[in-house]
PDB file of C-alpha atoms in Angstrom:
ATOM      1  CA  UNK A   1    -138.807  15.004  23.353  1.00  0.00           C
ATOM      2  CA  UNK A   2    -141.562  15.678  25.914  1.00  0.00           C
ATOM      3  CA  UNK A   3    -144.836  13.794  25.449  1.00  0.00           C
ATOM      4  CA  UNK A   4    -146.813  16.183  27.639  1.00  0.00           C
ATOM      5  CA  UNK A   5    -149.855  17.869  26.057  1.00  0.00           C
ATOM      6  CA  UNK A   6    -149.244  21.124  24.234  1.00  0.00           C
ATOM      7  CA  UNK A   7    -150.346  24.269  26.032  1.00  0.00           C
ATOM      8  CA  UNK A   8    -152.269  27.075  24.315  1.00  0.00           C
ATOM      9  CA  UNK A   9    -150.180  29.825  22.737  1.00  0.00           C
ATOM     10  CA  UNK A  10    -151.339  33.217  24.009  1.00  0.00           C
ATOM     11  CA  UNK A  11    -150.444  36.321  22.025  1.00  0.00           C
ATOM     12  CA  UNK A  12    -149.580  39.358  24.176  1.00  0.00           C
ATOM     13  CA  UNK A  13    -149.263  42.624  22.210  1.00  0.00           C
ATOM     14  CA  UNK A  14    -146.284  44.797  23.118  1.00  0.00           C
ATOM     15  CA  UNK A  15    -146.077  48.429  24.090  1.00  0.00           C
ATOM     16  CA  UNK A  16    -143.585  50.598  22.206  1.00  0.00           C
ATOM     17  CA  UNK A  17    -140.875  52.241  24.309  1.00  0.00           C
ATOM     18  CA  UNK A  18    -139.213  55.239  22.657  1.00  0.00           C
ATOM     19  CA  UNK A  19    -137.429  56.593  25.732  1.00  0.00           C
ATOM     20  CA  UNK A  20    -133.966  55.665  24.478  1.00  0.00           C
ATOM     21  CA  UNK A  21    -133.671  57.661  21.244  1.00  0.00           C
ATOM     22  CA  UNK A  22    -130.195  56.302  20.483  1.00  0.00           C
ATOM     23  CA  UNK A  23    -131.609  52.936  19.573  1.00  0.00           C
ATOM     24  CA  UNK A  24    -134.554  51.449  17.723  1.00  0.00           C
ATOM     25  CA  UNK A  25    -137.827  51.554  19.710  1.00  0.00           C
ATOM     26  CA  UNK A  26    -138.269  48.608  22.047  1.00  0.00           C
ATOM     27  CA  UNK A  27    -141.338  46.396  21.924  1.00  0.00           C
ATOM     28  CA  UNK A  28    -141.925  45.142  25.431  1.00  0.00           C
ATOM     29  CA  UNK A  29    -144.445  43.550  27.796  1.00  0.00           C
ATOM     30  CA  UNK A  30    -144.209  43.693  31.600  1.00  0.00           C
ATOM     31  CA  UNK A  31    -143.211  40.355  33.083  1.00  0.00           C
ATOM     32  CA  UNK A  32    -146.261  40.151  35.338  1.00  0.00           C
ATOM     33  CA  UNK A  33    -148.531  39.707  32.318  1.00  0.00           C
ATOM     34  CA  UNK A  34    -146.380  36.965  30.861  1.00  0.00           C
ATOM     35  CA  UNK A  35    -146.324  35.233  34.241  1.00  0.00           C
ATOM     36  CA  UNK A  36    -150.099  35.513  34.525  1.00  0.00           C
ATOM     37  CA  UNK A  37    -150.522  33.671  31.218  1.00  0.00           C
ATOM     38  CA  UNK A  38    -148.418  30.786  32.534  1.00  0.00           C
ATOM     39  CA  UNK A  39    -149.769  30.665  36.078  1.00  0.00           C
ATOM     40  CA  UNK A  40    -153.359  31.782  35.549  1.00  0.00           C
ATOM     41  CA  UNK A  41    -154.275  30.438  32.102  1.00  0.00           C
ATOM     42  CA  UNK A  42    -151.748  27.570  31.947  1.00  0.00           C
ATOM     43  CA  UNK A  43    -150.619  28.864  28.567  1.00  0.00           C
ATOM     44  CA  UNK A  44    -147.427  29.895  26.807  1.00  0.00           C
ATOM     45  CA  UNK A  45    -147.070  33.667  26.210  1.00  0.00           C
ATOM     46  CA  UNK A  46    -145.789  35.088  22.923  1.00  0.00           C
ATOM     47  CA  UNK A  47    -145.006  38.780  22.511  1.00  0.00           C
ATOM     48  CA  UNK A  48    -146.616  40.406  19.464  1.00  0.00           C
ATOM     49  CA  UNK A  49    -144.580  43.417  18.248  1.00  0.00           C
ATOM     50  CA  UNK A  50    -146.400  46.707  17.673  1.00  0.00           C
ATOM     51  CA  UNK A  51    -145.765  46.921  13.923  1.00  0.00           C
ATOM     52  CA  UNK A  52    -149.365  47.511  12.909  1.00  0.00           C
ATOM     53  CA  UNK A  53    -150.445  46.603   9.386  1.00  0.00           C
ATOM     54  CA  UNK A  54    -146.920  45.533   8.395  1.00  0.00           C
ATOM     55  CA  UNK A  55    -147.481  42.389  10.468  1.00  0.00           C
ATOM     56  CA  UNK A  56    -149.021  39.500   8.565  1.00  0.00           C
ATOM     57  CA  UNK A  57    -152.117  39.169  10.720  1.00  0.00           C
ATOM     58  CA  UNK A  58    -153.396  35.962   9.114  1.00  0.00           C
ATOM     59  CA  UNK A  59    -150.157  34.129   9.937  1.00  0.00           C
ATOM     60  CA  UNK A  60    -150.346  35.385  13.503  1.00  0.00           C
ATOM     61  CA  UNK A  61    -154.000  34.459  13.889  1.00  0.00           C
ATOM     62  CA  UNK A  62    -153.333  30.956  12.605  1.00  0.00           C
ATOM     63  CA  UNK A  63    -150.732  30.534  15.363  1.00  0.00           C
ATOM     64  CA  UNK A  64    -152.299  31.942  18.522  1.00  0.00           C
ATOM     65  CA  UNK A  65    -154.992  30.322  20.639  1.00  0.00           C
ATOM     66  CA  UNK A  66    -155.822  33.413  22.684  1.00  0.00           C
ATOM     67  CA  UNK A  67    -155.114  37.139  22.954  1.00  0.00           C
ATOM     68  CA  UNK A  68    -154.257  38.862  26.250  1.00  0.00           C
ATOM     69  CA  UNK A  69    -154.424  42.667  26.175  1.00  0.00           C
ATOM     70  CA  UNK A  70    -152.322  44.386  28.822  1.00  0.00           C
ATOM     71  CA  UNK A  71    -152.148  47.753  30.483  1.00  0.00           C
ATOM     72  CA  UNK A  72    -149.751  50.396  29.223  1.00  0.00           C
ATOM     73  CA  UNK A  73    -148.506  53.933  29.770  1.00  0.00           C
ATOM     74  CA  UNK A  74    -150.123  55.285  26.603  1.00  0.00           C
ATOM     75  CA  UNK A  75    -153.841  55.771  26.021  1.00  0.00           C
ATOM     76  CA  UNK A  76    -155.838  54.732  22.948  1.00  0.00           C
ATOM     77  CA  UNK A  77    -155.803  57.716  20.604  1.00  0.00           C
ATOM     78  CA  UNK A  78    -159.181  59.491  20.380  1.00  0.00           C
ATOM     79  CA  UNK A  79    -159.469  59.492  16.581  1.00  0.00           C
ATOM     80  CA  UNK A  80    -160.234  55.772  16.867  1.00  0.00           C
ATOM     81  CA  UNK A  81    -163.487  56.496  18.706  1.00  0.00           C
ATOM     82  CA  UNK A  82    -164.426  60.024  17.682  1.00  0.00           C
ATOM     83  CA  UNK A  83    -163.183  61.680  20.887  1.00  0.00           C
ATOM     84  CA  UNK A  84    -161.678  65.166  21.265  1.00  0.00           C
ATOM     85  CA  UNK A  85    -157.941  65.471  20.478  1.00  0.00           C
ATOM     86  CA  UNK A  86    -155.423  64.765  23.235  1.00  0.00           C
ATOM     87  CA  UNK A  87    -153.259  67.530  24.695  1.00  0.00           C
ATOM     88  CA  UNK A  88    -149.883  67.852  22.953  1.00  0.00           C
ATOM     89  CA  UNK A  89    -148.050  66.258  25.889  1.00  0.00           C
ATOM     90  CA  UNK A  90    -150.235  63.124  26.055  1.00  0.00           C
ATOM     91  CA  UNK A  91    -148.338  59.832  25.743  1.00  0.00           C
ATOM     92  CA  UNK A  92    -149.495  57.787  22.742  1.00  0.00           C
ATOM     93  CA  UNK A  93    -148.502  54.502  21.129  1.00  0.00           C
ATOM     94  CA  UNK A  94    -149.830  54.512  17.551  1.00  0.00           C
ATOM     95  CA  UNK A  95    -148.035  51.262  16.755  1.00  0.00           C
ATOM     96  CA  UNK A  96    -149.900  49.426  19.501  1.00  0.00           C
ATOM     97  CA  UNK A  97    -153.210  50.965  18.444  1.00  0.00           C
ATOM     98  CA  UNK A  98    -152.603  49.909  14.841  1.00  0.00           C
ATOM     99  CA  UNK A  99    -151.738  46.375  15.937  1.00  0.00           C
ATOM    100  CA  UNK A 100    -154.266  45.638  18.634  1.00  0.00           C
ATOM    101  CA  UNK A 101    -157.498  47.153  17.307  1.00  0.00           C
ATOM    102  CA  UNK A 102    -157.617  45.060  14.114  1.00  0.00           C
ATOM    103  CA  UNK A 103    -156.360  41.999  16.005  1.00  0.00           C
ATOM    104  CA  UNK A 104    -159.285  42.197  18.430  1.00  0.00           C
ATOM    105  CA  UNK A 105    -161.802  42.334  15.608  1.00  0.00           C
ATOM    106  CA  UNK A 106    -160.143  39.426  13.813  1.00  0.00           C
ATOM    107  CA  UNK A 107    -159.988  37.301  16.975  1.00  0.00           C
ATOM    108  CA  UNK A 108    -163.669  37.900  17.679  1.00  0.00           C
ATOM    109  CA  UNK A 109    -164.519  36.971  14.080  1.00  0.00           C
ATOM    110  CA  UNK A 110    -162.481  33.755  14.309  1.00  0.00           C
ATOM    111  CA  UNK A 111    -163.638  32.759  17.784  1.00  0.00           C
ATOM    112  CA  UNK A 112    -160.194  33.217  19.349  1.00  0.00           C
ATOM    113  CA  UNK A 113    -160.618  34.167  23.040  1.00  0.00           C
ATOM    114  CA  UNK A 114    -159.734  37.708  24.091  1.00  0.00           C
ATOM    115  CA  UNK A 115    -159.036  38.930  27.630  1.00  0.00           C
ATOM    116  CA  UNK A 116    -158.477  42.669  28.109  1.00  0.00           C
ATOM    117  CA  UNK A 117    -156.923  44.183  31.242  1.00  0.00           C
ATOM    118  CA  UNK A 118    -156.879  47.932  32.055  1.00  0.00           C
ATOM    119  CA  UNK A 119    -155.951  49.523  28.707  1.00  0.00           C
ATOM    120  CA  UNK A 120    -157.063  46.195  27.272  1.00  0.00           C
ATOM    121  CA  UNK A 121    -160.719  46.714  28.212  1.00  0.00           C
ATOM    122  CA  UNK A 122    -160.542  50.123  26.570  1.00  0.00           C
ATOM    123  CA  UNK A 123    -159.029  48.648  23.405  1.00  0.00           C
ATOM    124  CA  UNK A 124    -161.738  46.001  23.223  1.00  0.00           C
ATOM    125  CA  UNK A 125    -164.471  48.583  23.573  1.00  0.00           C
ATOM    126  CA  UNK A 126    -162.996  50.897  20.936  1.00  0.00           C
ATOM    127  CA  UNK A 127    -162.190  48.095  18.476  1.00  0.00           C
ATOM    128  CA  UNK A 128    -165.813  46.934  18.540  1.00  0.00           C
ATOM    129  CA  UNK A 129    -167.411  50.365  18.238  1.00  0.00           C
ATOM    130  CA  UNK A 130    -167.552  51.873  21.736  1.00  0.00           C
ATOM    131  CA  UNK A 131    -166.138  55.099  23.179  1.00  0.00           C
ATOM    132  CA  UNK A 132    -163.944  56.181  26.095  1.00  0.00           C
ATOM    133  CA  UNK A 133    -163.795  58.866  28.751  1.00  0.00           C
ATOM    134  CA  UNK A 134    -160.448  60.636  28.491  1.00  0.00           C
ATOM    135  CA  UNK A 135    -160.109  61.376  32.215  1.00  0.00           C
ATOM    136  CA  UNK A 136    -162.522  59.607  34.531  1.00  0.00           C
ATOM    137  CA  UNK A 137    -161.504  61.679  37.589  1.00  0.00           C
ATOM    138  CA  UNK A 138    -162.623  64.890  35.846  1.00  0.00           C
ATOM    139  CA  UNK A 139    -166.204  63.680  35.471  1.00  0.00           C
ATOM    140  CA  UNK A 140    -168.744  64.924  38.041  1.00  0.00           C
ATOM    141  CA  UNK A 141    -169.123  62.546  40.970  1.00  0.00           C
ATOM    142  CA  UNK A 142    -166.281  60.224  39.941  1.00  0.00           C
ATOM    143  CA  UNK A 143    -163.367  59.170  42.144  1.00  0.00           C
ATOM    144  CA  UNK A 144    -159.713  59.328  41.143  1.00  0.00           C
ATOM    145  CA  UNK A 145    -158.919  55.911  39.658  1.00  0.00           C
ATOM    146  CA  UNK A 146    -155.332  56.762  38.745  1.00  0.00           C
ATOM    147  CA  UNK A 147    -152.249  55.045  40.103  1.00  0.00           C
ATOM    148  CA  UNK A 148    -150.998  56.262  43.456  1.00  0.00           C
ATOM    149  CA  UNK A 149    -148.150  58.776  43.068  1.00  0.00           C
ATOM    150  CA  UNK A 150    -147.138  58.888  46.723  1.00  0.00           C
ATOM    151  CA  UNK A 151    -145.325  55.559  46.608  1.00  0.00           C
ATOM    152  CA  UNK A 152    -143.314  53.408  44.202  1.00  0.00           C
ATOM    153  CA  UNK A 153    -143.984  50.252  46.199  1.00  0.00           C
ATOM    154  CA  UNK A 154    -145.956  47.919  43.880  1.00  0.00           C
ATOM    155  CA  UNK A 155    -147.541  46.229  46.898  1.00  0.00           C
ATOM    156  CA  UNK A 156    -149.202  49.550  47.726  1.00  0.00           C
ATOM    157  CA  UNK A 157    -149.854  50.673  44.158  1.00  0.00           C
ATOM    158  CA  UNK A 158    -151.616  47.428  43.270  1.00  0.00           C
ATOM    159  CA  UNK A 159    -153.426  46.978  46.575  1.00  0.00           C
ATOM    160  CA  UNK A 160    -157.261  46.836  46.475  1.00  0.00           C
ATOM    161  CA  UNK A 161    -158.699  50.356  46.635  1.00  0.00           C
ATOM    162  CA  UNK A 162    -162.412  50.253  45.878  1.00  0.00           C
ATOM    163  CA  UNK A 163    -165.385  47.950  45.609  1.00  0.00           C
ATOM    164  CA  UNK A 164    -167.133  46.885  42.430  1.00  0.00           C
ATOM    165  CA  UNK A 165    -170.671  45.561  42.133  1.00  0.00           C
ATOM    166  CA  UNK A 166    -171.168  42.563  39.864  1.00  0.00           C
ATOM    167  CA  UNK A 167    -174.241  42.507  37.635  1.00  0.00           C
ATOM    168  CA  UNK A 168    -176.797  40.211  39.265  1.00  0.00           C
ATOM    169  CA  UNK A 169    -177.007  36.961  37.336  1.00  0.00           C
ATOM    170  CA  UNK A 170    -174.189  38.030  35.026  1.00  0.00           C
ATOM    171  CA  UNK A 171    -171.107  36.069  34.030  1.00  0.00           C
ATOM    172  CA  UNK A 172    -168.825  37.475  36.753  1.00  0.00           C
ATOM    173  CA  UNK A 173    -171.490  37.121  39.424  1.00  0.00           C
ATOM    174  CA  UNK A 174    -172.095  33.513  38.457  1.00  0.00           C
ATOM    175  CA  UNK A 175    -168.375  32.674  38.410  1.00  0.00           C
ATOM    176  CA  UNK A 176    -167.729  33.660  42.014  1.00  0.00           C
ATOM    177  CA  UNK A 177    -171.165  33.745  43.632  1.00  0.00           C
ATOM    178  CA  UNK A 178    -170.468  37.205  45.068  1.00  0.00           C
ATOM    179  CA  UNK A 179    -172.290  40.489  44.569  1.00  0.00           C
ATOM    180  CA  UNK A 180    -169.338  42.767  45.375  1.00  0.00           C
ATOM    181  CA  UNK A 181    -165.564  42.439  45.048  1.00  0.00           C
ATOM    182  CA  UNK A 182    -162.620  44.659  46.024  1.00  0.00           C
ATOM    183  CA  UNK A 183    -160.222  45.593  43.203  1.00  0.00           C
ATOM    184  CA  UNK A 184    -157.164  47.746  42.563  1.00  0.00           C
ATOM    185  CA  UNK A 185    -157.277  50.788  40.305  1.00  0.00           C
ATOM    186  CA  UNK A 186    -154.520  52.328  38.155  1.00  0.00           C
ATOM    187  CA  UNK A 187    -156.166  54.019  35.171  1.00  0.00           C
ATOM    188  CA  UNK A 188    -157.045  57.451  33.828  1.00  0.00           C
ATOM    189  CA  UNK A 189    -159.250  56.582  30.867  1.00  0.00           C
ATOM    190  CA  UNK A 190    -162.332  54.434  31.113  1.00  0.00           C
ATOM    191  CA  UNK A 191    -165.209  52.985  29.107  1.00  0.00           C
ATOM    192  CA  UNK A 192    -167.887  55.538  28.187  1.00  0.00           C
ATOM    193  CA  UNK A 193    -170.453  54.080  25.771  1.00  0.00           C
ATOM    194  CA  UNK A 194    -170.133  50.283  25.591  1.00  0.00           C
ATOM    195  CA  UNK A 195    -169.664  48.832  22.107  1.00  0.00           C
ATOM    196  CA  UNK A 196    -172.700  47.165  20.471  1.00  0.00           C
ATOM    197  CA  UNK A 197    -173.252  43.769  22.050  1.00  0.00           C
ATOM    198  CA  UNK A 198    -171.132  44.567  25.117  1.00  0.00           C
ATOM    199  CA  UNK A 199    -172.791  43.728  28.416  1.00  0.00           C
ATOM    200  CA  UNK A 200    -171.711  45.502  31.618  1.00  0.00           C
ATOM    201  CA  UNK A 201    -170.518  42.923  34.139  1.00  0.00           C
ATOM    202  CA  UNK A 202    -169.260  45.207  36.921  1.00  0.00           C
ATOM    203  CA  UNK A 203    -169.483  48.814  38.078  1.00  0.00           C
ATOM    204  CA  UNK A 204    -167.418  50.797  40.565  1.00  0.00           C
ATOM    205  CA  UNK A 205    -169.125  52.679  43.362  1.00  0.00           C
ATOM    206  CA  UNK A 206    -169.038  55.878  41.280  1.00  0.00           C
ATOM    207  CA  UNK A 207    -170.573  54.256  38.191  1.00  0.00           C
ATOM    208  CA  UNK A 208    -167.318  53.629  36.326  1.00  0.00           C
ATOM    209  CA  UNK A 209    -167.547  50.515  34.144  1.00  0.00           C
ATOM    210  CA  UNK A 210    -165.158  47.880  35.529  1.00  0.00           C
ATOM    211  CA  UNK A 211    -166.081  44.774  33.540  1.00  0.00           C
ATOM    212  CA  UNK A 212    -167.583  44.006  30.137  1.00  0.00           C
ATOM    213  CA  UNK A 213    -168.380  40.891  28.127  1.00  0.00           C
ATOM    214  CA  UNK A 214    -169.263  40.573  24.467  1.00  0.00           C
ATOM    215  CA  UNK A 215    -172.642  38.844  24.434  1.00  0.00           C
ATOM    216  CA  UNK A 216    -173.028  36.215  21.753  1.00  0.00           C
ATOM    217  CA  UNK A 217    -169.292  35.970  21.066  1.00  0.00           C
ATOM    218  CA  UNK A 218    -168.043  32.669  19.657  1.00  0.00           C
ATOM    219  CA  UNK A 219    -165.578  32.400  22.545  1.00  0.00           C
ATOM    220  CA  UNK A 220    -164.407  34.161  25.716  1.00  0.00           C
ATOM    221  CA  UNK A 221    -164.399  37.939  25.117  1.00  0.00           C
ATOM    222  CA  UNK A 222    -164.059  39.758  28.424  1.00  0.00           C
ATOM    223  CA  UNK A 223    -162.473  42.999  29.610  1.00  0.00           C
ATOM    224  CA  UNK A 224    -161.745  44.237  33.129  1.00  0.00           C
ATOM    225  CA  UNK A 225    -160.597  47.674  34.214  1.00  0.00           C
ATOM    226  CA  UNK A 226    -158.614  46.524  37.233  1.00  0.00           C
ATOM    227  CA  UNK A 227    -155.218  44.806  37.054  1.00  0.00           C
ATOM    228  CA  UNK A 228    -156.340  41.194  37.217  1.00  0.00           C
ATOM    229  CA  UNK A 229    -152.812  39.966  36.464  1.00  0.00           C
ATOM    230  CA  UNK A 230    -151.605  41.121  39.908  1.00  0.00           C
ATOM    231  CA  UNK A 231    -151.483  38.268  42.445  1.00  0.00           C
ATOM    232  CA  UNK A 232    -154.242  36.409  40.656  1.00  0.00           C
ATOM    233  CA  UNK A 233    -154.246  33.520  43.117  1.00  0.00           C
ATOM    234  CA  UNK A 234    -155.128  35.915  45.929  1.00  0.00           C
ATOM    235  CA  UNK A 235    -158.153  37.344  44.076  1.00  0.00           C
ATOM    236  CA  UNK A 236    -160.939  34.866  43.412  1.00  0.00           C
ATOM    237  CA  UNK A 237    -162.589  36.673  40.493  1.00  0.00           C
ATOM    238  CA  UNK A 238    -159.292  37.387  38.712  1.00  0.00           C
ATOM    239  CA  UNK A 239    -158.219  33.781  39.177  1.00  0.00           C
ATOM    240  CA  UNK A 240    -161.497  32.417  37.824  1.00  0.00           C
ATOM    241  CA  UNK A 241    -161.373  34.722  34.794  1.00  0.00           C
ATOM    242  CA  UNK A 242    -157.846  33.605  33.939  1.00  0.00           C
ATOM    243  CA  UNK A 243    -158.909  29.975  34.303  1.00  0.00           C
ATOM    244  CA  UNK A 244    -161.878  30.537  31.997  1.00  0.00           C
ATOM    245  CA  UNK A 245    -159.636  32.316  29.489  1.00  0.00           C
ATOM    246  CA  UNK A 246    -157.207  29.396  29.555  1.00  0.00           C
ATOM    247  CA  UNK A 247    -159.990  26.859  29.055  1.00  0.00           C
ATOM    248  CA  UNK A 248    -161.321  28.864  26.118  1.00  0.00           C
ATOM    249  CA  UNK A 249    -157.831  29.015  24.591  1.00  0.00           C
ATOM    250  CA  UNK A 250    -157.487  25.232  24.860  1.00  0.00           C
ATOM    251  CA  UNK A 251    -160.887  24.807  23.235  1.00  0.00           C
ATOM    252  CA  UNK A 252    -159.850  27.199  20.460  1.00  0.00           C
ATOM    253  CA  UNK A 253    -156.724  25.146  19.789  1.00  0.00           C
ATOM    254  CA  UNK A 254    -158.757  21.916  19.725  1.00  0.00           C
ATOM    255  CA  UNK A 255    -161.299  23.339  17.267  1.00  0.00           C
ATOM    256  CA  UNK A 256    -158.495  24.197  14.882  1.00  0.00           C
ATOM    257  CA  UNK A 257    -156.981  20.748  15.087  1.00  0.00           C
ATOM    258  CA  UNK A 258    -153.879  21.494  17.159  1.00  0.00           C
ATOM    259  CA  UNK A 259    -152.432  18.459  18.870  1.00  0.00           C
ATOM    260  CA  UNK A 260    -152.413  18.512  22.647  1.00  0.00           C
TER     261      UNK A 260
END
């Protein structure tokens, strides 16, 4: 048996895939997120199925040391934040909504670190009382933040596309000592009104909110709109955020008496 210290267990909620109607829906997470937990946060990823309230949340919360919220094809349904109904053809994932939104609130209450990426920042904001823009590119003066459709090459789709400005003296700004950073962009929705207690850490050139942090949280509670899991060791801010998330997860495990 290995005598090496235990690593923090990071819960990663799944998306529900219903494309293959011949079989039961699949609960899946893209490999790049799982890899980012291991390489960026030095943790062990665990997929959380999107079963909503039928999961025993207390058992899950007693096990995990951190929560990583990923991107996904579906958007958070608007009834969770008082937004107008989606068009009939909009992709939704009610199982993920029903799983992740209460999990975020419970993690914040317990001091379990939370890191939200892309859809994840939107979930954090909604779970804690904020709202979303349905389609950022339809707002006056906003750029098109959606994924490129002219290529299927991930190197091009996830390449940096626009600059963000870090809030002077804020958490992100202090981490990297930079005022601006280039990021990728692959999203349609975006944060509208930040949840109570959320501080804006970064803005895109068009005013789109790109980073938030829950002020006064018991532990790390940060969301970013860009895909920080992509080539994290080539992006200083993404790398530092994953490192901070990992450190917070280890501290969470230690507080709860886990051996490591």
